Structures are given as structure tokens and as C-alpha cells.
Coordinates of C-alpha atoms and ligand atoms in Angstrom, one line a residue:
M1 CA -52.1 -7.8 6.7
S2 CA -52.0 -4.3 5.2
I3 CA -50.7 -1.3 7.2
L4 CA -51.2 2.3 5.9
T5 CA -49.2 4.7 8.0
A6 CA -48.1 8.4 8.2
T7 CA -46.7 10.7 10.9
A8 CA -47.5 14.4 11.1
T9 CA -46.6 17.4 13.3
A10 CA -48.7 20.5 14.0
N11 CA -48.1 23.5 16.4
A12 CA -50.6 24.8 18.9
N13 CA -51.8 28.3 18.3
I14 CA -52.8 31.4 20.4
A15 CA -55.8 33.3 19.3
L16 CA -55.4 37.1 19.2
I17 CA -59.0 37.5 18.1
K18 CA -60.9 34.6 19.7
Y19 CA -63.3 32.0 18.5
W20 CA -66.1 31.6 21.0
G21 CA -69.5 30.2 20.0
N22 CA -70.8 28.2 17.0
R23 CA -73.5 28.8 14.5
D24 CA -73.5 25.1 13.8
D25 CA -72.1 22.8 16.5
L26 CA -72.0 19.7 14.5
L27 CA -70.0 21.3 11.6
R28 CA -68.1 23.6 13.9
L29 CA -69.1 26.6 11.9
P30 CA -68.0 29.5 14.2
S31 CA -70.1 32.5 15.2
N32 CA -67.2 34.7 14.3
G33 CA -63.9 34.8 12.4
S34 CA -60.7 34.6 14.4
I35 CA -56.9 35.3 14.1
S36 CA -54.1 33.4 15.7
M37 CA -50.3 32.9 15.8
N38 CA -48.9 29.4 15.6
L39 CA -46.6 28.5 18.5
D40 CA -43.3 27.2 17.3
G41 CA -42.0 24.2 19.4
L42 CA -45.4 23.6 21.2
F43 CA -46.6 20.8 18.9
A44 CA -48.3 17.4 18.7
R45 CA -46.6 14.7 16.7
T46 CA -49.0 12.0 15.7
R47 CA -48.5 8.6 14.0
V48 CA -51.5 7.0 12.4
A49 CA -51.5 3.4 11.3
F50 CA -54.7 2.0 9.6
Q51 CA -54.5 -1.8 9.8
S52 CA -56.9 -4.5 8.7
S53 CA -56.0 -6.5 11.9
L54 CA -57.6 -3.9 14.2
S55 CA -61.2 -4.5 15.3
Q56 CA -61.5 -0.9 16.7
D57 CA -59.6 2.4 16.8
L58 CA -57.0 2.8 19.5
L59 CA -55.5 6.0 20.9
I60 CA -52.2 6.3 22.8
L61 CA -51.7 9.8 24.1
N62 CA -48.3 10.6 25.6
G63 CA -47.7 6.9 26.2
K64 CA -51.1 6.3 27.9
K65 CA -54.0 4.3 26.4
E66 CA -57.0 6.6 26.2
T67 CA -60.6 5.5 26.6
G68 CA -63.8 7.5 27.2
K69 CA -64.3 11.0 25.8
A70 CA -60.9 11.5 24.1
L71 CA -61.3 8.2 22.2
T72 CA -64.9 8.8 21.2
R73 CA -64.0 12.2 19.9
M74 CA -61.1 10.7 17.8
V75 CA -63.3 7.9 16.5
S76 CA -66.0 10.3 15.3
F77 CA -63.3 12.4 13.5
L78 CA -61.7 9.3 11.9
D79 CA -65.2 8.3 10.6
L80 CA -65.1 11.5 8.6
V81 CA -61.7 10.7 7.1
R82 CA -62.8 7.1 6.4
C83 CA -65.9 8.3 4.7
Q84 CA -63.8 10.6 2.4
A85 CA -61.4 7.7 1.7
N86 CA -64.1 5.1 1.3
T87 CA -62.6 2.7 3.7
D88 CA -63.6 1.0 6.9
L89 CA -60.1 0.2 8.3
N90 CA -59.5 1.0 11.9
A91 CA -56.4 2.9 13.2
L92 CA -53.8 2.9 15.9
V93 CA -53.1 6.5 16.7
N94 CA -50.0 7.4 18.8
S95 CA -49.7 11.0 19.7
E96 CA -47.1 12.9 21.8
N97 CA -47.1 16.5 22.8
S98 CA -43.8 18.4 23.0
F99 CA -45.1 20.5 25.9
P100 CA -45.2 19.2 29.4
T101 CA -48.3 17.2 30.3
G102 CA -49.9 18.6 33.4
A103 CA -49.2 22.2 32.3
G104 CA -52.9 22.7 31.6
L105 CA -52.2 23.2 27.9
A106 CA -54.1 20.3 26.5
S107 CA -54.2 21.5 22.9
S108 CA -56.9 20.1 20.8
A109 CA -55.8 22.4 18.0
A110 CA -52.3 20.8 17.6
A111 CA -53.8 17.3 18.1
F112 CA -56.5 17.5 15.4
A113 CA -54.3 19.4 12.9
A114 CA -51.6 16.7 13.2
L115 CA -54.3 13.9 13.1
S116 CA -55.9 15.4 10.0
L117 CA -52.7 15.5 8.0
A118 CA -51.4 12.0 9.2
A119 CA -54.7 10.2 8.7
T120 CA -55.5 11.6 5.2
H121 CA -51.9 11.0 4.1
A122 CA -51.9 7.4 5.4
L123 CA -55.1 6.7 3.4
G124 CA -53.7 8.3 0.2
L125 CA -56.0 11.3 0.2
E126 CA -54.3 14.3 -1.3
L127 CA -56.0 17.4 0.3
D128 CA -54.8 20.9 -0.4
E129 CA -54.3 23.3 2.6
G130 CA -57.8 24.7 2.5
E131 CA -59.4 21.2 2.4
L132 CA -57.1 20.0 5.2
S133 CA -58.0 23.1 7.3
R134 CA -61.7 22.4 6.8
L135 CA -61.3 18.8 7.9
A136 CA -59.3 19.7 11.0
R137 CA -62.0 22.2 11.9
R138 CA -64.5 19.3 12.3
G139 CA -62.2 17.8 15.0
S140 CA -61.7 21.0 16.9
G141 CA -62.5 24.5 15.6
S142 CA -59.2 26.1 16.5
A143 CA -57.3 23.2 14.8
C144 CA -58.2 24.6 11.4
R145 CA -55.8 27.5 12.3
S146 CA -52.9 25.1 13.0
I147 CA -52.8 23.9 9.4
P148 CA -51.4 27.0 7.7
G149 CA -48.2 28.6 9.0
G150 CA -47.4 31.8 10.9
F151 CA -50.1 34.3 11.5
V152 CA -53.5 32.8 10.5
E153 CA -57.1 33.9 9.9
W154 CA -60.0 31.6 10.1
L155 CA -62.6 32.8 7.6
P156 CA -65.9 31.9 9.3
G157 CA -67.7 31.1 6.0
V158 CA -71.3 30.3 5.6
D159 CA -71.1 26.5 5.2
D160 CA -68.7 23.6 5.4
R161 CA -67.0 24.5 2.2
S162 CA -66.3 28.1 3.0
S163 CA -65.1 27.8 6.6
F164 CA -61.3 27.3 6.8
A165 CA -58.1 29.2 7.7
I166 CA -55.5 30.9 5.6
S167 CA -52.1 32.3 6.4
I168 CA -52.0 36.2 6.5
A169 CA -48.2 36.4 7.2
P170 CA -45.4 33.8 7.4
P171 CA -43.7 33.1 10.8
E172 CA -40.6 35.2 9.9
H173 CA -42.8 38.3 9.2
W174 CA -42.6 39.5 12.9
D175 CA -40.4 38.4 15.8
L176 CA -43.2 38.2 18.4
V177 CA -42.7 35.9 21.3
D178 CA -45.5 34.3 23.4
C179 CA -44.3 33.7 27.0
I180 CA -47.0 31.4 28.6
A181 CA -47.2 31.8 32.3
I182 CA -48.5 28.5 33.8
V183 CA -50.4 29.4 37.0
E184 CA -52.5 26.2 37.3
P185 CA -51.4 22.8 36.1
Q186 CA -54.8 21.1 36.3
P187 CA -57.0 20.5 33.2
K188 CA -59.8 23.0 32.9
T189 CA -63.2 22.2 34.5
T190 CA -65.4 23.1 31.5
D191 CA -63.9 22.3 28.2
S192 CA -64.1 24.6 25.2
T193 CA -66.7 22.4 23.4
E194 CA -69.1 22.8 26.4
G195 CA -68.2 26.5 26.6
H196 CA -69.1 27.2 23.0
H197 CA -72.6 25.8 23.7
L198 CA -73.1 28.4 26.4
A199 CA -71.9 31.5 24.5
D200 CA -75.3 32.5 23.2
T201 CA -76.8 32.5 26.8
S202 CA -74.8 35.6 27.6
P203 CA -76.5 38.9 26.8
L204 CA -73.1 40.2 25.8
Q205 CA -72.4 37.7 23.0
S206 CA -74.5 39.6 20.4
A207 CA -72.5 42.8 21.0
R208 CA -69.2 40.9 20.9
L209 CA -70.2 39.3 17.6
A210 CA -71.4 42.6 16.1
D211 CA -68.1 44.2 16.8
T212 CA -65.9 41.3 15.6
P213 CA -65.3 42.4 12.0
R214 CA -63.9 45.7 13.3
R215 CA -61.5 43.9 15.7
L216 CA -60.5 41.5 12.9
D217 CA -59.6 44.4 10.6
I218 CA -57.6 46.2 13.3
C219 CA -55.7 43.0 14.3
R220 CA -55.0 42.0 10.7
Q221 CA -53.6 45.5 9.9
A222 CA -51.6 45.6 13.1
I223 CA -49.9 42.3 12.1
L224 CA -49.3 43.4 8.5
K225 CA -47.8 46.7 9.7
R226 CA -46.0 45.1 12.7
D227 CA -47.7 47.7 14.9
F228 CA -47.3 46.3 18.5
D229 CA -49.3 49.1 20.2
A230 CA -52.3 48.5 18.0
L231 CA -51.9 44.7 18.4
S232 CA -51.7 45.0 22.2
A233 CA -54.9 47.1 22.5
I234 CA -57.0 44.9 20.3
T235 CA -55.6 41.6 21.7
E236 CA -56.4 42.6 25.3
L237 CA -59.8 44.0 24.4
D238 CA -60.7 40.8 22.5
S239 CA -59.6 38.5 25.4
N240 CA -61.5 40.6 27.9
L241 CA -64.7 40.5 25.7
M242 CA -64.6 36.7 25.4
H243 CA -64.1 36.4 29.2
A244 CA -66.9 38.9 29.8
V245 CA -69.2 36.6 27.7
M246 CA -67.9 33.5 29.6
M247 CA -68.6 35.1 33.0
T248 CA -72.1 36.2 32.0
S249 CA -73.2 32.9 30.5
S250 CA -75.7 30.6 32.2
P251 CA -74.2 28.9 34.1
P252 CA -71.3 31.4 34.3
L253 CA -67.8 30.3 33.5
F254 CA -64.9 31.7 35.4
Y255 CA -61.6 30.5 34.0
W256 CA -59.3 33.0 35.8
Q257 CA -57.5 32.2 39.0
P258 CA -56.6 35.0 41.4
S259 CA -53.0 34.8 40.1
S260 CA -54.2 35.3 36.5
L261 CA -55.8 38.6 37.5
H262 CA -52.7 39.7 39.5
L263 CA -50.7 39.0 36.3
L264 CA -53.0 41.0 34.1
K265 CA -52.7 44.0 36.3
E266 CA -48.9 43.6 36.4
I267 CA -48.6 43.4 32.7
Q268 CA -50.6 46.6 32.2
D269 CA -48.2 48.2 34.7
W270 CA -45.1 46.9 32.8
R271 CA -46.5 48.4 29.6
Q272 CA -47.2 51.8 31.1
H273 CA -43.6 51.8 32.2
G274 CA -42.4 51.2 28.6
L275 CA -42.1 47.4 28.1
P276 CA -43.9 46.3 24.9
V277 CA -46.1 43.5 26.3
C278 CA -49.8 42.4 26.3
Y279 CA -51.8 39.5 27.6
S280 CA -54.4 37.0 26.3
L281 CA -56.2 34.1 28.0
D282 CA -57.9 31.2 26.4
A283 CA -60.4 28.9 28.2
G284 CA -58.2 28.5 31.2
P285 CA -56.2 30.4 33.8
N286 CA -52.7 30.4 32.2
V287 CA -51.7 33.8 30.8
H288 CA -50.2 34.2 27.3
V289 CA -47.9 37.2 27.4
L290 CA -46.9 38.6 24.0
S291 CA -43.9 40.8 23.4
H292 CA -41.2 41.6 20.9
G293 CA -38.2 39.4 20.4
D294 CA -36.0 42.1 22.0
A295 CA -38.1 42.3 25.2
A296 CA -38.9 38.6 25.5
A297 CA -36.0 37.6 27.8
Q298 CA -36.8 40.3 30.2
V299 CA -40.5 39.4 30.2
K300 CA -39.7 35.7 30.8
D301 CA -37.4 36.7 33.7
R302 CA -40.1 38.9 35.3
L303 CA -42.8 36.2 34.9
E304 CA -40.6 33.5 36.4
K305 CA -40.2 35.7 39.6
F306 CA -43.9 36.5 39.8
P307 CA -45.7 34.8 42.7
G308 CA -48.1 32.0 41.6
V309 CA -46.3 31.4 38.3
L310 CA -45.2 27.8 38.3
Q311 CA -43.5 27.7 34.9
V312 CA -43.0 29.8 31.8
L313 CA -43.0 28.3 28.3
T314 CA -41.9 30.4 25.3
A315 CA -42.8 30.2 21.6
K316 CA -42.0 32.2 18.5
P317 CA -44.4 32.3 15.5
G318 CA -44.5 28.7 14.2
G319 CA -44.8 27.1 10.7
P320 CA -47.5 25.0 9.1
A321 CA -48.5 21.4 9.9
H322 CA -46.2 19.1 8.1
L323 CA -45.5 15.4 7.6
K324 CA -43.0 13.8 10.1
Ligands
DP6_401 C1 -60.8 30.0 24.0 O1 -61.2 25.0 19.3 O2 -60.8 24.3 21.7 O3 -59.2 28.8 22.8 O4 -63.9 23.2 18.6 O5 -64.8 22.6 20.8 O6 -62.5 22.0 20.2 P1 -63.6 22.9 20.1 O7 -63.1 24.3 20.7 P2 -61.7 24.9 20.7 O8 -62.1 26.4 21.1 C2 -61.0 27.4 21.3 C3 -61.5 28.4 22.2 C4 -60.4 29.4 22.6 C5 -60.3 30.6 21.6 C6 -59.6 30.3 20.3 O9 -58.6 29.5 20.3 O10 -59.9 31.0 19.3

């Protein structure tokens, strides 16, 4: 019996300029470019073992055997890898998240970035960073941004070859901290994949897309110049724009909980009183609160005392996906 195995680790990421909507759902070609920061310590570690003795792919996630949607999605992704490697071997995939399960942080970005690296390495494919990012994109769009390190931009491209992510600054470039206020431990009701399908039903999406190159420029420059005020303004605007599109889609998607909104107002108040801090929300109610390294301890302390906040996770800028 032959076993081809590899283990890889990849961080989750928080988008500062969000990906929302696809030009091509099958290829996951995004309607707009996006920028994110990898989250150090919030990772998926995935071991892949291709073995001739297996009659089908198996997925163990945080110690639990998965069936249904999660397994089907992984099998479709492994089919792409098998096609590139010209093999029909099935795999046993064992993946653990470093962050608490039940925190509502199910990160497909970390999962598919780690799976891309482990599966291709196990089968002896030697992909460069751009090729790996393109492959990870096919599993989950945001996963392409978890392949390079630090602060990352996903170049939307025009086709499969030209749509991948690159690092715009290494993790040590800026000591930002993301304090993630968990307000709702349940998994989200409408997952991102379904949400992307609805984006174009909002009359606001075309305006959001038309303005995205401007926001990308401002965000990229703010990162390069370490300008927190500029970053705060553009990050909050971009998050609000995405949620405005979500809330005006058919059917509408409301990801915020009352405690999310209470927090947004509180964070604006903290900033007006001199604390360098801003918020961003993905497709869920948990609030990502960004601040400088110097202010992070105070931000975490305040968040922990805030009514409705169940737990606060913190992460600095993280490195690239890597083996082991
Ligand atoms: C709101 O990458 O999770 O987090 O490609 O269907 O897996 P799929 O979608 P996904 O979408 C991420 C949406 C977002 C914004 C972002 O991370 O850019």
C-alpha cells in the first residue's frame, strides 16, 4: 500500500477591503479586488494522506468525521488537485483549527489554504506561491489571501490564471492587532458562498464595485505608510458598504446582532475620545476590532467588559501558509 502524506498550516485572515460577489461562481473569480491581514495564531493545521487503500475521501474536522456539505466541497476541491497531479488516489484529511470551535469563526480561508499546500505537496506537485494561491481560491475565495504572508492583496484578474493574491507588506511591517469580539457562538445562517450569489440582486452592488479601486488604493497606501487614521476610515466604510449590499439583497441578509451594533457605536465613541481603533465585520455578527499594538491591551480589556461579548480573541499580523 502506498501512502503520500503532508501536513500544512495556514492562518485565517480579516479583509479590510472585502470580497463580496463573483463574476464567475465556478472559478471563484471575484467581482472586486480585496485586501486583508493574516491572523497570527488563528490557523488550520491539515494533514492529507493519499492512500491506495481508500475507496473514497474522508474528512475529520476537529476530531469529528464530516459528511454532507463540508465533505462534498472538499471532494470537489481534491478533484482539482488530482487532475493537476494526474492521479485518482483518495485521501484521508485530518484538520484541526487552533481557535475554539463554536466561536462562530468557521474559517474556510485557513482550511482551504492549508489543504491546498498539504494536498499538492503530498502528491509531489511543486507550485509557486501564485499557483498555490490560485488553487486555494477555487476552494474558497478568501483562502487565496491566506497563502502569502502579512498584508495581502487579491488581484481580481480577468481569468483563472490572473486571479491570485500577493503580499503587499510582511507581518512585521506594522504592529496592528485584531481583537475579535465574539458575540454569537452559533454558525451563520447563510454562508458566504450563498451570500456571494445574492450580491448582484442589491441595487447598491454596482456603486460599491465602481468605487472599489479607489478604496483599494487608499487602503494599500494606508498600510504602506502605517497611517492608522486613513486605515480606520476606509476599513469601516468598506465594511459598511458590504453590509449595506447584504441588507439590500433579495432576500436580504442581516448578519449583525443587536450587540454587534452596540459595539460599532461604542468603538466610534472610543475613537472620538482618542483611542486608535476601528471595526470590521465579515459575514457574521462577531466584531473585528483593529488597533495599534500599544492600545491593544486596553481595547481587549474594554471589549471583555462590554455587555454581550462572550469572548475576545486577539491576533497580530500572521505569516504565510507553510508546511507542518
Ligand atoms: C465577508 O471566501 O468565505 O469574509 O469563496 O464562497 O468560500 P467562498 O466565500 P468566502 O467569502 C468571504 C466573504 C467575507 C469577506 C472577505 O473575506 O473578503
